[in-house]
Short mmCIF file of N, CA and C and ligand atoms in Angstrom, two decimals:
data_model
loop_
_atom_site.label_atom_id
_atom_site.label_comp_id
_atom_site.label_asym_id
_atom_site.label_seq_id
_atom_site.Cartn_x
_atom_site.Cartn_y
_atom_site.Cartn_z
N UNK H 2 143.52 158.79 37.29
CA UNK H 2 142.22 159.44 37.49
C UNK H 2 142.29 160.86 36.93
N UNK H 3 141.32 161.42 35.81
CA UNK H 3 141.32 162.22 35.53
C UNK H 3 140.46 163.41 36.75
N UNK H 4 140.98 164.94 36.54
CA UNK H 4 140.52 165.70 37.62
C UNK H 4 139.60 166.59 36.84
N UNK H 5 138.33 166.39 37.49
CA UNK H 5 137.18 166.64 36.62
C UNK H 5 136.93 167.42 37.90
N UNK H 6 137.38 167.56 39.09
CA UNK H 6 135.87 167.85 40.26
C UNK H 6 135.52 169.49 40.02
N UNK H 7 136.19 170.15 39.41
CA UNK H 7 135.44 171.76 38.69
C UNK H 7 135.13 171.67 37.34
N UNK H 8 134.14 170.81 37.19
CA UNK H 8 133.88 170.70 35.48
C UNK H 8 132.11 171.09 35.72
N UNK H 9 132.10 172.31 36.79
CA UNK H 9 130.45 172.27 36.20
C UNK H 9 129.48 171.82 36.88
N UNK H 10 129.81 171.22 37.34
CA UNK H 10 128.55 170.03 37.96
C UNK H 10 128.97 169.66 39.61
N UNK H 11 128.27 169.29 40.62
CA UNK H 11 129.11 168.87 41.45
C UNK H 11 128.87 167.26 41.17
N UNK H 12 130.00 166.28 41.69
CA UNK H 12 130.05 165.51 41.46
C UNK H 12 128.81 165.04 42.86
N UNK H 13 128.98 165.29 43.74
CA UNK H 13 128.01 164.95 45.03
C UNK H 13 126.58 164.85 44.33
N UNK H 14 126.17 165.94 43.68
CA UNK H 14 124.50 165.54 43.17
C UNK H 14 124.87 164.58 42.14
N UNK H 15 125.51 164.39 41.36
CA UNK H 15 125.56 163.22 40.51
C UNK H 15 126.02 162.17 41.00
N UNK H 16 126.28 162.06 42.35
CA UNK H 16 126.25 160.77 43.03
C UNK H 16 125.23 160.57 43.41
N UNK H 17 124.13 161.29 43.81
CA UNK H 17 122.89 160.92 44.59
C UNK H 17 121.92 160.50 43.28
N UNK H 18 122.47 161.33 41.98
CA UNK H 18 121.25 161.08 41.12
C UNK H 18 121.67 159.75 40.42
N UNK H 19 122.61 159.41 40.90
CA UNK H 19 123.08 157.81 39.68
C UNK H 19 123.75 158.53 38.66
N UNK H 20 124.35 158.76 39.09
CA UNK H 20 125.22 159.48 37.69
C UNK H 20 126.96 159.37 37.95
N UNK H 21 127.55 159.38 36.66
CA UNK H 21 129.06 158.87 37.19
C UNK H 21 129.83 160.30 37.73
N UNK H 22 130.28 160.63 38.75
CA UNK H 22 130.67 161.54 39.91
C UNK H 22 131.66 162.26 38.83
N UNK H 23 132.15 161.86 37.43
CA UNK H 23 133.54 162.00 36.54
C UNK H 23 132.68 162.98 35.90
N UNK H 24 131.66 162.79 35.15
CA UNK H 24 130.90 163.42 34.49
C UNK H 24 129.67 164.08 33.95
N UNK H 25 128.99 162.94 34.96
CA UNK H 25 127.53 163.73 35.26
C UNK H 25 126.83 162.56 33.95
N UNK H 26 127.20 162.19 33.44
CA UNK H 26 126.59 161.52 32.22
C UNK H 26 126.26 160.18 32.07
N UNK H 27 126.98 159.44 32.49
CA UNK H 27 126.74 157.91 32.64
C UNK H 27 125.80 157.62 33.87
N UNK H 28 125.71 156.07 33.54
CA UNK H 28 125.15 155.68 34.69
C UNK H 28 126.20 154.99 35.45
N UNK H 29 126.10 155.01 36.92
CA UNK H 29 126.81 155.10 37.86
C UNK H 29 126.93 153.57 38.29
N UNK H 30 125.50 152.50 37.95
CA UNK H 30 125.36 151.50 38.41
C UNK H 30 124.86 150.95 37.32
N UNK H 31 125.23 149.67 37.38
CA UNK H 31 124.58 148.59 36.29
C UNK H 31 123.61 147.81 36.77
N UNK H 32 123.79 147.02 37.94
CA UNK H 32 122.07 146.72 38.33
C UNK H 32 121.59 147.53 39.74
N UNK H 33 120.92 146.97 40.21
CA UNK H 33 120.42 147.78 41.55
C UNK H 33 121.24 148.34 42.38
N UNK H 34 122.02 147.31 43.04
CA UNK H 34 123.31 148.16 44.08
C UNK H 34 124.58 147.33 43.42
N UNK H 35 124.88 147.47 41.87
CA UNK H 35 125.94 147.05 41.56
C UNK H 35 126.58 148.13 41.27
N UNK H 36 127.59 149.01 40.96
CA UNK H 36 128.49 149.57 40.40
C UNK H 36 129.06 149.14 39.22
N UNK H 37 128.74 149.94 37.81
CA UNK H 37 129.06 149.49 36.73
C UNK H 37 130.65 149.79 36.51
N UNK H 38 131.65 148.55 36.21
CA UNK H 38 132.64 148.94 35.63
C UNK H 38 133.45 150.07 35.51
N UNK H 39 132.59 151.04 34.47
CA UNK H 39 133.29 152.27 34.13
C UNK H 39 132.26 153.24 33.31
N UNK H 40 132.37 154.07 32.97
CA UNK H 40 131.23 154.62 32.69
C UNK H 40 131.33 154.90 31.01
N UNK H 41 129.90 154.57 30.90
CA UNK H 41 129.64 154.77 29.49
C UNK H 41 129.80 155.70 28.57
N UNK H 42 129.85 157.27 29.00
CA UNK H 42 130.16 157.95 28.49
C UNK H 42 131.33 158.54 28.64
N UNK H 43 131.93 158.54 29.57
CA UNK H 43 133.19 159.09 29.40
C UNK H 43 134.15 158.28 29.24
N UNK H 44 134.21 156.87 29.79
CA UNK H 44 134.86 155.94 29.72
C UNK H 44 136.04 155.40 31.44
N UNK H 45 135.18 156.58 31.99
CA UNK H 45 135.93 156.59 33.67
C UNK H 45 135.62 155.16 34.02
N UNK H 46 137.05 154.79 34.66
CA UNK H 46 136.79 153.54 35.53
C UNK H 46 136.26 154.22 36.84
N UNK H 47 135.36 153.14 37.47
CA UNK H 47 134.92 153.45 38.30
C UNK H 47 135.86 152.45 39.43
N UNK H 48 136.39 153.44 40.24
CA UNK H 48 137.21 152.53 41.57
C UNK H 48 136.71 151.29 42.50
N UNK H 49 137.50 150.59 42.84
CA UNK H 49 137.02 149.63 43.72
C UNK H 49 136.23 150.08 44.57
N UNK H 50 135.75 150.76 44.74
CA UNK H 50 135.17 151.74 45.88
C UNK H 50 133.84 150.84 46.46
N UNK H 51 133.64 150.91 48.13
CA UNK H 51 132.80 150.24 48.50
C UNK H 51 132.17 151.93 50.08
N UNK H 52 131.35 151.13 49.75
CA UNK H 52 130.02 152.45 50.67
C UNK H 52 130.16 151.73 51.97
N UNK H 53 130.49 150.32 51.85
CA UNK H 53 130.45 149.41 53.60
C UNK H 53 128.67 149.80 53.52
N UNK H 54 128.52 150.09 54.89
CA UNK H 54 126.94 149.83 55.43
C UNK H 54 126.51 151.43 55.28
N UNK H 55 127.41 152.31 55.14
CA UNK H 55 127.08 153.59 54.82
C UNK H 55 125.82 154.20 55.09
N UNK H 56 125.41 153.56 53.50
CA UNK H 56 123.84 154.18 52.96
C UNK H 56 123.08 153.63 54.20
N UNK H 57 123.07 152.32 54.13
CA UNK H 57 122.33 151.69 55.37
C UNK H 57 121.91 152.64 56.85
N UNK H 58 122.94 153.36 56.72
CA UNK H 58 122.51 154.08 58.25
C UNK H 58 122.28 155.27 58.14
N UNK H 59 122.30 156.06 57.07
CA UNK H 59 121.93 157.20 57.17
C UNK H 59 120.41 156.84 56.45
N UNK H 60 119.89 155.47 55.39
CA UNK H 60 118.71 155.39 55.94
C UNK H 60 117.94 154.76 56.75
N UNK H 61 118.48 154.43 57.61
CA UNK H 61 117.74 153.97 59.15
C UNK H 61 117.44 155.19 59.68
N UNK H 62 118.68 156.44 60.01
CA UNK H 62 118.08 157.41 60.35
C UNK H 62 117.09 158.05 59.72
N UNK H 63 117.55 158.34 58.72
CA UNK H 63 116.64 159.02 57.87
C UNK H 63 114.89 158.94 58.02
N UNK H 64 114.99 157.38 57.79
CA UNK H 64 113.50 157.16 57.42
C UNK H 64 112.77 156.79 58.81
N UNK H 65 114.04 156.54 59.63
CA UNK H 65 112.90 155.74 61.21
C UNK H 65 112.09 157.42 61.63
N UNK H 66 113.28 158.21 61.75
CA UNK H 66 112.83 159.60 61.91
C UNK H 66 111.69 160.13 61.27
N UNK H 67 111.78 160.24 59.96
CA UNK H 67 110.00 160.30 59.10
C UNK H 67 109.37 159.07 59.58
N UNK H 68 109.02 158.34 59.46
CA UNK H 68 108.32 156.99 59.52
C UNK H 68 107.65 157.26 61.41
N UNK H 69 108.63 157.17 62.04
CA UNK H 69 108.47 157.55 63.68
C UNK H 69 107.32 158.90 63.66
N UNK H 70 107.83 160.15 63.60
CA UNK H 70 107.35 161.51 63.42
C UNK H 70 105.59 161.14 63.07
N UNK H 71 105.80 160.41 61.54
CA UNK H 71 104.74 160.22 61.04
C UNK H 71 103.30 159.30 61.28
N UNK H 72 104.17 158.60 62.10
CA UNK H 72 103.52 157.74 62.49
C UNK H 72 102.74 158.10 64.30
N UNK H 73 103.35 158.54 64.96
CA UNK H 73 102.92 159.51 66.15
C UNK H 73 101.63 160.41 65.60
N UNK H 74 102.34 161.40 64.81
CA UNK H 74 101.48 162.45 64.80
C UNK H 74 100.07 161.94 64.06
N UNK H 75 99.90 160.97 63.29
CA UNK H 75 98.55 160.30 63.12
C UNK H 75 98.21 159.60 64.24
N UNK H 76 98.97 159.40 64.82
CA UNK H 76 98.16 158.19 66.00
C UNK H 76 97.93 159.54 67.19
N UNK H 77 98.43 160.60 67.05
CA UNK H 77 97.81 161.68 68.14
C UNK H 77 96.73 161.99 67.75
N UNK H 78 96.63 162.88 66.38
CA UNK H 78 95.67 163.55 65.63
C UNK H 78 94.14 162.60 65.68
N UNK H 79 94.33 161.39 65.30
CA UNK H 79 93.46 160.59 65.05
C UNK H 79 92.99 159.11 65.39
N UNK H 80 94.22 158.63 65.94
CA UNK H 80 94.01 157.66 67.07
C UNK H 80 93.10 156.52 66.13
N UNK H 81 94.34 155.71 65.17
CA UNK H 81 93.59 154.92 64.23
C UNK H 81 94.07 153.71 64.92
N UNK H 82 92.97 152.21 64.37
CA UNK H 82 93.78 150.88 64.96
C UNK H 82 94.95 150.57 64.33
N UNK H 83 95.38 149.99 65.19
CA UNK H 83 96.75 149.46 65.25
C UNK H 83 96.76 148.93 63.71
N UNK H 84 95.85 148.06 63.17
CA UNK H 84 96.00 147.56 61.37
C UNK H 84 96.25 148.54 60.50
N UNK H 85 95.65 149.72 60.92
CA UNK H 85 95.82 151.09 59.88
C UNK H 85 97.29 151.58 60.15
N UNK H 86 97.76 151.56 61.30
CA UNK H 86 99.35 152.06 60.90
C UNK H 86 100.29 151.04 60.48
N UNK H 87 99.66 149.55 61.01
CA UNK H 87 100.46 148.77 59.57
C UNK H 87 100.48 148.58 58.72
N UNK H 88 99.57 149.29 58.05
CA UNK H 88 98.85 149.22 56.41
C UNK H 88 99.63 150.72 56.04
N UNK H 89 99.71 151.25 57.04
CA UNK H 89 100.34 152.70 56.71
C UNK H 89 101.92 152.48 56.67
N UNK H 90 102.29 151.87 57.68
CA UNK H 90 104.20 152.57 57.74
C UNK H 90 104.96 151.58 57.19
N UNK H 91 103.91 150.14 57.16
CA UNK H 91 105.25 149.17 56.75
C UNK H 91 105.52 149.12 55.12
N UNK H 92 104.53 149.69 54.34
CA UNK H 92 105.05 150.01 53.28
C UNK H 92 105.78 151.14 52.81
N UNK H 93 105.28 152.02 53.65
CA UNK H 93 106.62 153.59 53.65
C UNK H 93 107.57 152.99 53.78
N UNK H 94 107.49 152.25 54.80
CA UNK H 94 109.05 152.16 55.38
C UNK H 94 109.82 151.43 54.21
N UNK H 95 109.12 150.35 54.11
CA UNK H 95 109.49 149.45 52.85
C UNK H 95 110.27 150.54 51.22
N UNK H 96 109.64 151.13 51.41
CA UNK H 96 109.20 151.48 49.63
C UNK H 96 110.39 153.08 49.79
N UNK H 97 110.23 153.73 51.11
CA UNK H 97 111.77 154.60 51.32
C UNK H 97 112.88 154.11 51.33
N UNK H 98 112.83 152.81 52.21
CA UNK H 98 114.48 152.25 52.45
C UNK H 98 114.80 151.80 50.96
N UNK H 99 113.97 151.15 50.45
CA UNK H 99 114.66 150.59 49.34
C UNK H 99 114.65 151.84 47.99
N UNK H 100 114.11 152.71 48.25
CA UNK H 100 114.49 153.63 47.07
C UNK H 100 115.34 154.75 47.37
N UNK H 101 115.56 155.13 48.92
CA UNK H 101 116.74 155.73 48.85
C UNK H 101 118.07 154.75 48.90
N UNK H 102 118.38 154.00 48.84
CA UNK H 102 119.58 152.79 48.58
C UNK H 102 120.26 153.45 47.65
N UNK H 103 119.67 153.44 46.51
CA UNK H 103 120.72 153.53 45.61
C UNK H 103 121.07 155.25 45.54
N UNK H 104 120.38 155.82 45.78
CA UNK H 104 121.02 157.38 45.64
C UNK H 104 121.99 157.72 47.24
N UNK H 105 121.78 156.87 47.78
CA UNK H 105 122.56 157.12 48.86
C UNK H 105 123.78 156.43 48.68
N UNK H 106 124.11 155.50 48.08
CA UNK H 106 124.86 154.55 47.86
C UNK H 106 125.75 155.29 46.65
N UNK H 107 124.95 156.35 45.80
CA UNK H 107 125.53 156.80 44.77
C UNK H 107 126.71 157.95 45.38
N UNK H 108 125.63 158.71 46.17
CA UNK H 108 126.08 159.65 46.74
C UNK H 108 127.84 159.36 47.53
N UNK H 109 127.59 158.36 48.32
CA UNK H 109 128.83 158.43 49.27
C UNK H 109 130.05 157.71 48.29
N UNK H 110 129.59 156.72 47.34
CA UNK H 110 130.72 156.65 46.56
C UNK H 110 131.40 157.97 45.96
N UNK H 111 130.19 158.95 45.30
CA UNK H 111 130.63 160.21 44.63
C UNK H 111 131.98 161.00 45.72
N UNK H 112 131.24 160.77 46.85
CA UNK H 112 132.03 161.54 48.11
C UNK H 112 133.22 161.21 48.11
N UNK H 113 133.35 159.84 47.95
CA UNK H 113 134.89 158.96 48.17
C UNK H 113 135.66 159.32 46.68
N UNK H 114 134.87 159.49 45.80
CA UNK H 114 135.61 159.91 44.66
C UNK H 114 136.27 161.59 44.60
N UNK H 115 135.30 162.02 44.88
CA UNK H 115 135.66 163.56 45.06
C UNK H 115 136.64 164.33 46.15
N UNK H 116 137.38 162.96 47.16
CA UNK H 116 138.35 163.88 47.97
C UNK H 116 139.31 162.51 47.64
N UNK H 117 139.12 161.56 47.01
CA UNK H 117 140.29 160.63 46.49
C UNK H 117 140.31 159.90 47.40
N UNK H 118 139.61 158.83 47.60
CA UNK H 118 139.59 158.16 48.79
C UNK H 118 140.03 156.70 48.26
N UNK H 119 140.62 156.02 48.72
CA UNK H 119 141.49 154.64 47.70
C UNK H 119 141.58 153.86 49.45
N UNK H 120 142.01 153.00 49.22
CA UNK H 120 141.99 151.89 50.07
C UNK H 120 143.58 152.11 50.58
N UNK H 121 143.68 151.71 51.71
CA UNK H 121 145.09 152.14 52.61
C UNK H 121 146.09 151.01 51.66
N UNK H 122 147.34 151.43 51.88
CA UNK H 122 147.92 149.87 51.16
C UNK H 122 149.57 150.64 51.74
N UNK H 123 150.43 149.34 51.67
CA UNK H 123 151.66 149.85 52.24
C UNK H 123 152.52 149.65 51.04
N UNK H 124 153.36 150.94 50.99
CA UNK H 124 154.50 150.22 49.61
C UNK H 124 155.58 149.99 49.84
N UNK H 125 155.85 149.39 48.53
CA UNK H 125 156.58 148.19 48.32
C UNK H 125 158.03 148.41 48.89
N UNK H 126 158.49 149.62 48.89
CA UNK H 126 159.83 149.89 49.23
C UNK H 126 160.10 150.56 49.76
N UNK H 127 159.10 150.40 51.12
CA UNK H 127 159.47 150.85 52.69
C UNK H 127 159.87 149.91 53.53
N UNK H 128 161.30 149.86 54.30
CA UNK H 128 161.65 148.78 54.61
C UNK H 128 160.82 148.43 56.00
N UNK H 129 161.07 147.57 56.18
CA UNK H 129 159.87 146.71 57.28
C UNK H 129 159.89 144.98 57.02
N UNK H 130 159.66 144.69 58.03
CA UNK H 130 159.62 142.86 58.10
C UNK H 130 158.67 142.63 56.86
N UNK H 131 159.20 141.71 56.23
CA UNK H 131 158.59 140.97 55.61
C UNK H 131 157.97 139.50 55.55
ZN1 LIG O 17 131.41 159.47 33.17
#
């Protein structure tokens, strides 16, 4: 792994923006929530690296919190039927969760890249049962 993390840029916003955390230049993902290979412009492999449910919960928080907030303070202010805030939140809700995914998803990989985060593994020639 080359050590890029003072080259300029932080790698953290070029995780959120889809961008490869190495260089700021590639794209980070090849389809929606895939992780491309390695990156196009610099030629960085991109690590096995997995987010787990990560993104998932920081946007549950994220958005129940706006979505909640938002959804109150119209139903105080103005006290609409019940069809109007489902016409209202279930597509917010819809149309936030799925578009912060991938910048969140970008982001925490960037994170795992930027303090070297690799998968635990035991080596080979520490003695121990085999
Ligand atoms: Zn790159």
């Amino acid at each position: 792994m080359t050590d890029k993390k003072n080259a300029g840029f932080s790698p953290l916003w070029a995780g959120f923006l889809c961008k490869c955390p190495n260089c700021a230049k590639g794209r980070l993902f090849g389809r929606f929530l895939k992780v491309a290979p390695s990156c196009a412009a610099c030629g960085f492999d991109f690590p096995e690296s997995d987010a787990g449910d990560g993104p998932a919960v920081f946007i549950v928080l994220i958005v129940g919190f706006v979505v909640t907030f938002a959804a109150l303070l119209v139903e105080v202010k103005y006290a609409p039927p019940y069809w109007l805030h489902a016409v209202l939140w279930l597509p917010l809700t819809l149309g936030l969760s799925i578009g912060l995914l991938q910048p969140f998803k970008g982001l925490l990989l960037a994170i795992q890249f930027h303090h070297g985060a690799a998968e635990a593994r035991i080596e080979d020639n520490e003695p121990g049962p085999r």
